[in-house]
Each structure stands twice: as C-alpha cells, then as structure tokens.
Amino acid sequence: MVDTAGHQAFTRERLTRDVADVLYVDPAEIEPDESLVEQGLDSIRLMTLVEGWRADGAGIGFVELAERPTLNAWVELLSTPTGAPRARR
C-alpha cells in the first residue's frame, strides 16, 4: 500500500510481516505485546528493519525502536503519516 506522497504505508500487517521475515518465522508467531528481543530480534536485524523502513519514508530511528521493542509500540511509533517525516534525533 502506498500513500498519496508515494511512500509505503506502515500498517500493522506490514510491520508484522517485515519483523517475521527478519526473524524467519511465520507472521502468526509474532506476539505483539512481547519484547521482540525475547522473540529473537537482535541489533543487526533491527538495523535492517530501520534501513528498509527509512528507505520507504519512515522518519524513525534505531534508538526509538530499541527503546520500545514490541510490535504494538512500533505500530504506534510508525502510525504518523509517512508523507510528513518525523524529526530525526
């Protein structure tokens, strides 16, 4: 899904699929309220996600995601319109 500015939309489904892809698991196995670190996410995989999402227009950084490592928190963080990039730290 692409927004009106031509950026990829960061839906719960997309985030779940992307996280599952880097963890090599089925998306149904991702627990949205559990720490993704406890589900196998490490800093290299997190950086891979950040780079891909930023390439698609996300104004999010590694530290913001690492501080709140659950799928539900990431959905909240990435729910701002992708056409209006967030301030970078």
mmCIF file of N, CA and C in Angstrom:
data_model
loop_
_atom_site.group_PDB
_atom_site.id
_atom_site.type_symbol
_atom_site.label_atom_id
_atom_site.label_comp_id
_atom_site.label_asym_id
_atom_site.label_seq_id
_atom_site.Cartn_x
_atom_site.Cartn_y
_atom_site.Cartn_z
ATOM 1 N N MET A 1 0.849 -1.165 0.000
ATOM 2 C CA MET A 1 0.000 0.000 0.000
ATOM 3 C C MET A 1 0.896 1.230 0.000
ATOM 4 N N VAL A 2 0.555 2.211 -0.828
ATOM 5 C CA VAL A 2 1.340 3.431 -0.950
ATOM 6 C C VAL A 2 0.448 4.610 -0.618
ATOM 7 N N ASP A 3 0.968 5.577 0.154
ATOM 8 C CA ASP A 3 0.170 6.751 0.485
ATOM 9 C C ASP A 3 0.221 7.762 -0.653
ATOM 10 N N THR A 4 -0.458 8.887 -0.486
ATOM 11 C CA THR A 4 -0.553 9.871 -1.565
ATOM 12 C C THR A 4 0.781 10.541 -1.872
ATOM 13 N N ALA A 5 1.736 10.484 -0.963
ATOM 14 C CA ALA A 5 3.057 11.055 -1.214
ATOM 15 C C ALA A 5 3.979 10.043 -1.892
ATOM 16 N N GLY A 6 3.480 8.825 -2.143
ATOM 17 C CA GLY A 6 4.271 7.800 -2.797
ATOM 18 C C GLY A 6 5.102 6.948 -1.867
ATOM 19 N N HIS A 7 4.928 7.110 -0.555
ATOM 20 C CA HIS A 7 5.669 6.309 0.424
ATOM 21 C C HIS A 7 4.866 5.069 0.801
ATOM 22 N N GLN A 8 5.562 4.062 1.266
ATOM 23 C CA GLN A 8 4.917 2.848 1.732
ATOM 24 C C GLN A 8 4.177 3.125 3.036
ATOM 25 N N ALA A 9 2.984 2.572 3.171
ATOM 26 C CA ALA A 9 2.222 2.701 4.415
ATOM 27 C C ALA A 9 2.753 1.678 5.418
ATOM 28 N N PHE A 10 2.825 2.089 6.656
ATOM 29 C CA PHE A 10 3.352 1.222 7.708
ATOM 30 C C PHE A 10 2.197 0.659 8.534
ATOM 31 N N THR A 11 1.485 -0.265 7.951
ATOM 32 C CA THR A 11 0.358 -0.909 8.603
ATOM 33 C C THR A 11 0.850 -1.972 9.576
ATOM 34 N N ARG A 12 -0.020 -2.365 10.485
ATOM 35 C CA ARG A 12 0.300 -3.466 11.408
ATOM 36 C C ARG A 12 0.680 -4.714 10.619
ATOM 37 N N GLU A 13 -0.039 -4.977 9.544
ATOM 38 C CA GLU A 13 0.235 -6.161 8.740
ATOM 39 C C GLU A 13 1.630 -6.098 8.128
ATOM 40 N N ARG A 14 1.994 -4.933 7.613
ATOM 41 C CA ARG A 14 3.319 -4.801 7.016
ATOM 42 C C ARG A 14 4.407 -4.966 8.071
ATOM 43 N N LEU A 15 4.254 -4.308 9.216
ATOM 44 C CA LEU A 15 5.263 -4.409 10.258
ATOM 45 C C LEU A 15 5.402 -5.849 10.747
ATOM 46 N N THR A 16 4.277 -6.518 10.924
ATOM 47 C CA THR A 16 4.310 -7.922 11.355
ATOM 48 C C THR A 16 5.041 -8.771 10.330
ATOM 49 N N ARG A 17 4.726 -8.580 9.073
ATOM 50 C CA ARG A 17 5.361 -9.353 8.002
ATOM 51 C C ARG A 17 6.862 -9.067 7.941
ATOM 52 N N ASP A 18 7.238 -7.784 8.041
ATOM 53 C CA ASP A 18 8.652 -7.431 7.971
ATOM 54 C C ASP A 18 9.441 -8.019 9.143
ATOM 55 N N VAL A 19 8.873 -7.925 10.347
ATOM 56 C CA VAL A 19 9.541 -8.497 11.523
ATOM 57 C C VAL A 19 9.649 -10.013 11.378
ATOM 58 N N ALA A 20 8.585 -10.648 10.963
ATOM 59 C CA ALA A 20 8.606 -12.103 10.770
ATOM 60 C C ALA A 20 9.659 -12.504 9.740
ATOM 61 N N ASP A 21 9.786 -11.706 8.686
ATOM 62 C CA ASP A 21 10.784 -12.004 7.655
ATOM 63 C C ASP A 21 12.198 -12.000 8.215
ATOM 64 N N VAL A 22 12.547 -10.996 9.033
ATOM 65 C CA VAL A 22 13.914 -10.945 9.559
ATOM 66 C C VAL A 22 14.153 -11.991 10.643
ATOM 67 N N LEU A 23 13.068 -12.460 11.271
ATOM 68 C CA LEU A 23 13.196 -13.499 12.295
ATOM 69 C C LEU A 23 13.027 -14.907 11.726
ATOM 70 N N TYR A 24 12.685 -14.987 10.438
ATOM 71 C CA TYR A 24 12.473 -16.269 9.770
ATOM 72 C C TYR A 24 11.394 -17.104 10.453
ATOM 73 N N VAL A 25 10.269 -16.433 10.786
ATOM 74 C CA VAL A 25 9.130 -17.122 11.384
ATOM 75 C C VAL A 25 7.866 -16.741 10.624
ATOM 76 N N ASP A 26 6.802 -17.445 10.892
ATOM 77 C CA ASP A 26 5.503 -17.117 10.327
ATOM 78 C C ASP A 26 4.976 -15.869 11.040
ATOM 79 N N PRO A 27 4.359 -14.942 10.322
ATOM 80 C CA PRO A 27 3.823 -13.747 10.975
ATOM 81 C C PRO A 27 2.900 -14.038 12.157
ATOM 82 N N ALA A 28 2.183 -15.140 12.111
ATOM 83 C CA ALA A 28 1.276 -15.504 13.205
ATOM 84 C C ALA A 28 2.026 -15.802 14.499
ATOM 85 N N GLU A 29 3.321 -16.061 14.410
ATOM 86 C CA GLU A 29 4.120 -16.373 15.598
ATOM 87 C C GLU A 29 4.581 -15.126 16.348
ATOM 88 N N ILE A 30 4.449 -13.954 15.750
ATOM 89 C CA ILE A 30 4.888 -12.724 16.393
ATOM 90 C C ILE A 30 3.860 -12.318 17.446
ATOM 91 N N GLU A 31 4.320 -12.204 18.689
ATOM 92 C CA GLU A 31 3.457 -11.783 19.794
ATOM 93 C C GLU A 31 3.547 -10.259 19.910
ATOM 94 N N PRO A 32 2.451 -9.536 19.648
ATOM 95 C CA PRO A 32 2.517 -8.074 19.564
ATOM 96 C C PRO A 32 2.855 -7.344 20.853
ATOM 97 N N ASP A 33 2.617 -7.953 22.015
ATOM 98 C CA ASP A 33 2.908 -7.282 23.276
ATOM 99 C C ASP A 33 4.183 -7.781 23.947
ATOM 100 N N GLU A 34 4.824 -8.793 23.378
ATOM 101 C CA GLU A 34 6.063 -9.325 23.947
ATOM 102 C C GLU A 34 7.263 -8.633 23.324
ATOM 103 N N SER A 35 8.316 -8.528 24.091
ATOM 104 C CA SER A 35 9.547 -7.945 23.577
ATOM 105 C C SER A 35 10.016 -8.707 22.341
ATOM 106 N N LEU A 36 10.306 -7.957 21.294
ATOM 107 C CA LEU A 36 10.818 -8.590 20.084
ATOM 108 C C LEU A 36 12.227 -9.115 20.297
ATOM 109 N N VAL A 37 12.936 -8.572 21.259
ATOM 110 C CA VAL A 37 14.260 -9.084 21.608
ATOM 111 C C VAL A 37 14.114 -10.509 22.138
ATOM 112 N N GLU A 38 13.118 -10.723 22.987
ATOM 113 C CA GLU A 38 12.874 -12.063 23.521
ATOM 114 C C GLU A 38 12.369 -13.018 22.446
ATOM 115 N N GLN A 39 11.862 -12.462 21.344
ATOM 116 C CA GLN A 39 11.395 -13.286 20.235
ATOM 117 C C GLN A 39 12.487 -13.523 19.191
ATOM 118 N N GLY A 40 13.704 -13.019 19.479
ATOM 119 C CA GLY A 40 14.844 -13.299 18.609
ATOM 120 C C GLY A 40 15.416 -12.121 17.851
ATOM 121 N N LEU A 41 14.861 -10.929 18.023
ATOM 122 C CA LEU A 41 15.367 -9.759 17.316
ATOM 123 C C LEU A 41 16.662 -9.283 17.954
ATOM 124 N N ASP A 42 17.688 -9.087 17.136
ATOM 125 C CA ASP A 42 18.949 -8.537 17.624
ATOM 126 C C ASP A 42 19.210 -7.206 16.930
ATOM 127 N N SER A 43 20.306 -6.556 17.290
ATOM 128 C CA SER A 43 20.575 -5.219 16.760
ATOM 129 C C SER A 43 20.795 -5.216 15.249
ATOM 130 N N ILE A 44 21.375 -6.247 14.709
ATOM 131 C CA ILE A 44 21.604 -6.310 13.262
ATOM 132 C C ILE A 44 20.273 -6.392 12.526
ATOM 133 N N ARG A 45 19.378 -7.237 13.006
ATOM 134 C CA ARG A 45 18.060 -7.361 12.373
ATOM 135 C C ARG A 45 17.258 -6.079 12.534
ATOM 136 N N LEU A 46 17.363 -5.445 13.702
ATOM 137 C CA LEU A 46 16.666 -4.181 13.914
ATOM 138 C C LEU A 46 17.186 -3.117 12.944
ATOM 139 N N MET A 47 18.483 -3.064 12.751
ATOM 140 C CA MET A 47 19.050 -2.092 11.818
ATOM 141 C C MET A 47 18.570 -2.371 10.394
ATOM 142 N N THR A 48 18.429 -3.619 10.031
ATOM 143 C CA THR A 48 17.905 -3.987 8.721
ATOM 144 C C THR A 48 16.488 -3.444 8.543
ATOM 145 N N LEU A 49 15.664 -3.609 9.574
ATOM 146 C CA LEU A 49 14.293 -3.086 9.516
ATOM 147 C C LEU A 49 14.297 -1.565 9.397
ATOM 148 N N VAL A 50 15.094 -0.899 10.224
ATOM 149 C CA VAL A 50 15.153 0.565 10.215
ATOM 150 C C VAL A 50 15.551 1.066 8.830
ATOM 151 N N GLU A 51 16.592 0.484 8.264
ATOM 152 C CA GLU A 51 17.063 0.926 6.949
ATOM 153 C C GLU A 51 15.984 0.754 5.884
ATOM 154 N N GLY A 52 15.297 -0.371 5.905
ATOM 155 C CA GLY A 52 14.237 -0.605 4.927
ATOM 156 C C GLY A 52 13.076 0.354 5.103
ATOM 157 N N TRP A 53 12.676 0.573 6.340
ATOM 158 C CA TRP A 53 11.544 1.472 6.600
ATOM 159 C C TRP A 53 11.893 2.916 6.292
ATOM 160 N N ARG A 54 13.107 3.314 6.589
ATOM 161 C CA ARG A 54 13.524 4.685 6.270
ATOM 162 C C ARG A 54 13.587 4.880 4.759
ATOM 163 N N ALA A 55 14.014 3.862 4.038
ATOM 164 C CA ALA A 55 14.042 3.948 2.576
ATOM 165 C C ALA A 55 12.639 4.137 2.013
ATOM 166 N N ASP A 56 11.650 3.652 2.755
ATOM 167 C CA ASP A 56 10.249 3.792 2.336
ATOM 168 C C ASP A 56 9.578 5.018 2.946
ATOM 169 N N GLY A 57 10.349 5.884 3.585
ATOM 170 C CA GLY A 57 9.816 7.150 4.054
ATOM 171 C C GLY A 57 9.561 7.288 5.536
ATOM 172 N N ALA A 58 9.881 6.278 6.316
ATOM 173 C CA ALA A 58 9.663 6.384 7.766
ATOM 174 C C ALA A 58 10.673 7.340 8.376
ATOM 175 N N GLY A 59 10.193 8.185 9.257
ATOM 176 C CA GLY A 59 11.077 9.087 9.987
ATOM 177 C C GLY A 59 11.337 8.534 11.369
ATOM 178 N N ILE A 60 11.899 7.348 11.433
ATOM 179 C CA ILE A 60 12.103 6.641 12.692
ATOM 180 C C ILE A 60 13.560 6.220 12.784
ATOM 181 N N GLY A 61 14.074 6.125 13.981
ATOM 182 C CA GLY A 61 15.456 5.723 14.155
ATOM 183 C C GLY A 61 15.597 4.469 14.988
ATOM 184 N N PHE A 62 16.798 3.940 14.978
ATOM 185 C CA PHE A 62 17.140 2.728 15.702
ATOM 186 C C PHE A 62 16.818 2.861 17.185
ATOM 187 N N VAL A 63 17.238 3.962 17.798
ATOM 188 C CA VAL A 63 17.075 4.140 19.242
ATOM 189 C C VAL A 63 15.601 4.151 19.627
ATOM 190 N N GLU A 64 14.765 4.851 18.858
ATOM 191 C CA GLU A 64 13.329 4.908 19.171
ATOM 192 C C GLU A 64 12.711 3.516 19.190
ATOM 193 N N LEU A 65 13.083 2.687 18.223
ATOM 194 C CA LEU A 65 12.539 1.331 18.167
ATOM 195 C C LEU A 65 13.144 0.440 19.239
ATOM 196 N N ALA A 66 14.436 0.591 19.493
ATOM 197 C CA ALA A 66 15.101 -0.245 20.500
ATOM 198 C C ALA A 66 14.582 0.036 21.902
ATOM 199 N N GLU A 67 14.174 1.268 22.161
ATOM 200 C CA GLU A 67 13.661 1.618 23.483
ATOM 201 C C GLU A 67 12.280 1.023 23.755
ATOM 202 N N ARG A 68 11.536 0.718 22.705
ATOM 203 C CA ARG A 68 10.180 0.175 22.847
ATOM 204 C C ARG A 68 10.039 -1.027 21.911
ATOM 205 N N PRO A 69 10.681 -2.158 22.227
ATOM 206 C CA PRO A 69 10.769 -3.272 21.279
ATOM 207 C C PRO A 69 9.587 -4.235 21.250
ATOM 208 N N THR A 70 8.388 -3.686 21.102
ATOM 209 C CA THR A 70 7.233 -4.563 20.874
ATOM 210 C C THR A 70 6.561 -4.143 19.575
ATOM 211 N N LEU A 71 5.905 -5.069 18.947
ATOM 212 C CA LEU A 71 5.209 -4.762 17.699
ATOM 213 C C LEU A 71 4.161 -3.674 17.920
ATOM 214 N N ASN A 72 3.403 -3.767 19.008
ATOM 215 C CA ASN A 72 2.374 -2.756 19.269
ATOM 216 C C ASN A 72 2.976 -1.360 19.430
ATOM 217 N N ALA A 73 4.111 -1.259 20.093
ATOM 218 C CA ALA A 73 4.773 0.039 20.247
ATOM 219 C C ALA A 73 5.242 0.560 18.895
ATOM 220 N N TRP A 74 5.747 -0.324 18.054
ATOM 221 C CA TRP A 74 6.221 0.105 16.741
ATOM 222 C C TRP A 74 5.071 0.562 15.855
ATOM 223 N N VAL A 75 3.937 -0.113 15.958
ATOM 224 C CA VAL A 75 2.759 0.327 15.201
ATOM 225 C C VAL A 75 2.405 1.751 15.612
ATOM 226 N N GLU A 76 2.442 2.020 16.903
ATOM 227 C CA GLU A 76 2.148 3.358 17.401
ATOM 228 C C GLU A 76 3.177 4.372 16.902
ATOM 229 N N LEU A 77 4.451 4.027 16.998
ATOM 230 C CA LEU A 77 5.516 4.932 16.571
ATOM 231 C C LEU A 77 5.456 5.243 15.078
ATOM 232 N N LEU A 78 5.093 4.258 14.295
ATOM 233 C CA LEU A 78 5.086 4.426 12.842
ATOM 234 C C LEU A 78 3.723 4.821 12.290
ATOM 235 N N SER A 79 2.786 5.150 13.171
ATOM 236 C CA SER A 79 1.437 5.465 12.699
ATOM 237 C C SER A 79 1.278 6.903 12.233
ATOM 238 N N THR A 80 2.319 7.716 12.400
ATOM 239 C CA THR A 80 2.244 9.073 11.879
ATOM 240 C C THR A 80 2.260 8.999 10.361
ATOM 241 N N PRO A 81 1.645 9.950 9.690
ATOM 242 C CA PRO A 81 1.635 9.909 8.221
ATOM 243 C C PRO A 81 3.055 9.857 7.663
ATOM 244 N N THR A 82 3.292 8.922 6.760
ATOM 245 C CA THR A 82 4.641 8.768 6.206
ATOM 246 C C THR A 82 4.977 9.899 5.253
ATOM 247 N N GLY A 83 3.994 10.667 4.834
ATOM 248 C CA GLY A 83 4.265 11.805 3.967
ATOM 249 C C GLY A 83 4.859 12.970 4.730
ATOM 250 N N ALA A 84 4.753 12.972 6.050
ATOM 251 C CA ALA A 84 5.301 14.032 6.889
ATOM 252 C C ALA A 84 6.347 13.397 7.807
ATOM 253 N N PRO A 85 7.593 13.295 7.352
ATOM 254 C CA PRO A 85 8.621 12.636 8.149
ATOM 255 C C PRO A 85 8.757 13.238 9.538
ATOM 256 N N ARG A 86 8.999 12.370 10.505
ATOM 257 C CA ARG A 86 9.188 12.790 11.883
ATOM 258 C C ARG A 86 10.568 13.389 12.038
ATOM 259 N N ALA A 87 10.730 14.221 13.040
ATOM 260 C CA ALA A 87 12.042 14.797 13.336
ATOM 261 C C ALA A 87 13.015 13.688 13.702
ATOM 262 N N ARG A 88 14.216 13.775 13.187
ATOM 263 C CA ARG A 88 15.227 12.758 13.475
ATOM 264 C C ARG A 88 16.086 13.219 14.625
ATOM 265 N N ARG A 89 16.482 12.263 15.432
ATOM 266 C CA ARG A 89 17.326 12.567 16.598
ATOM 267 C C ARG A 89 18.765 12.332 16.279
#
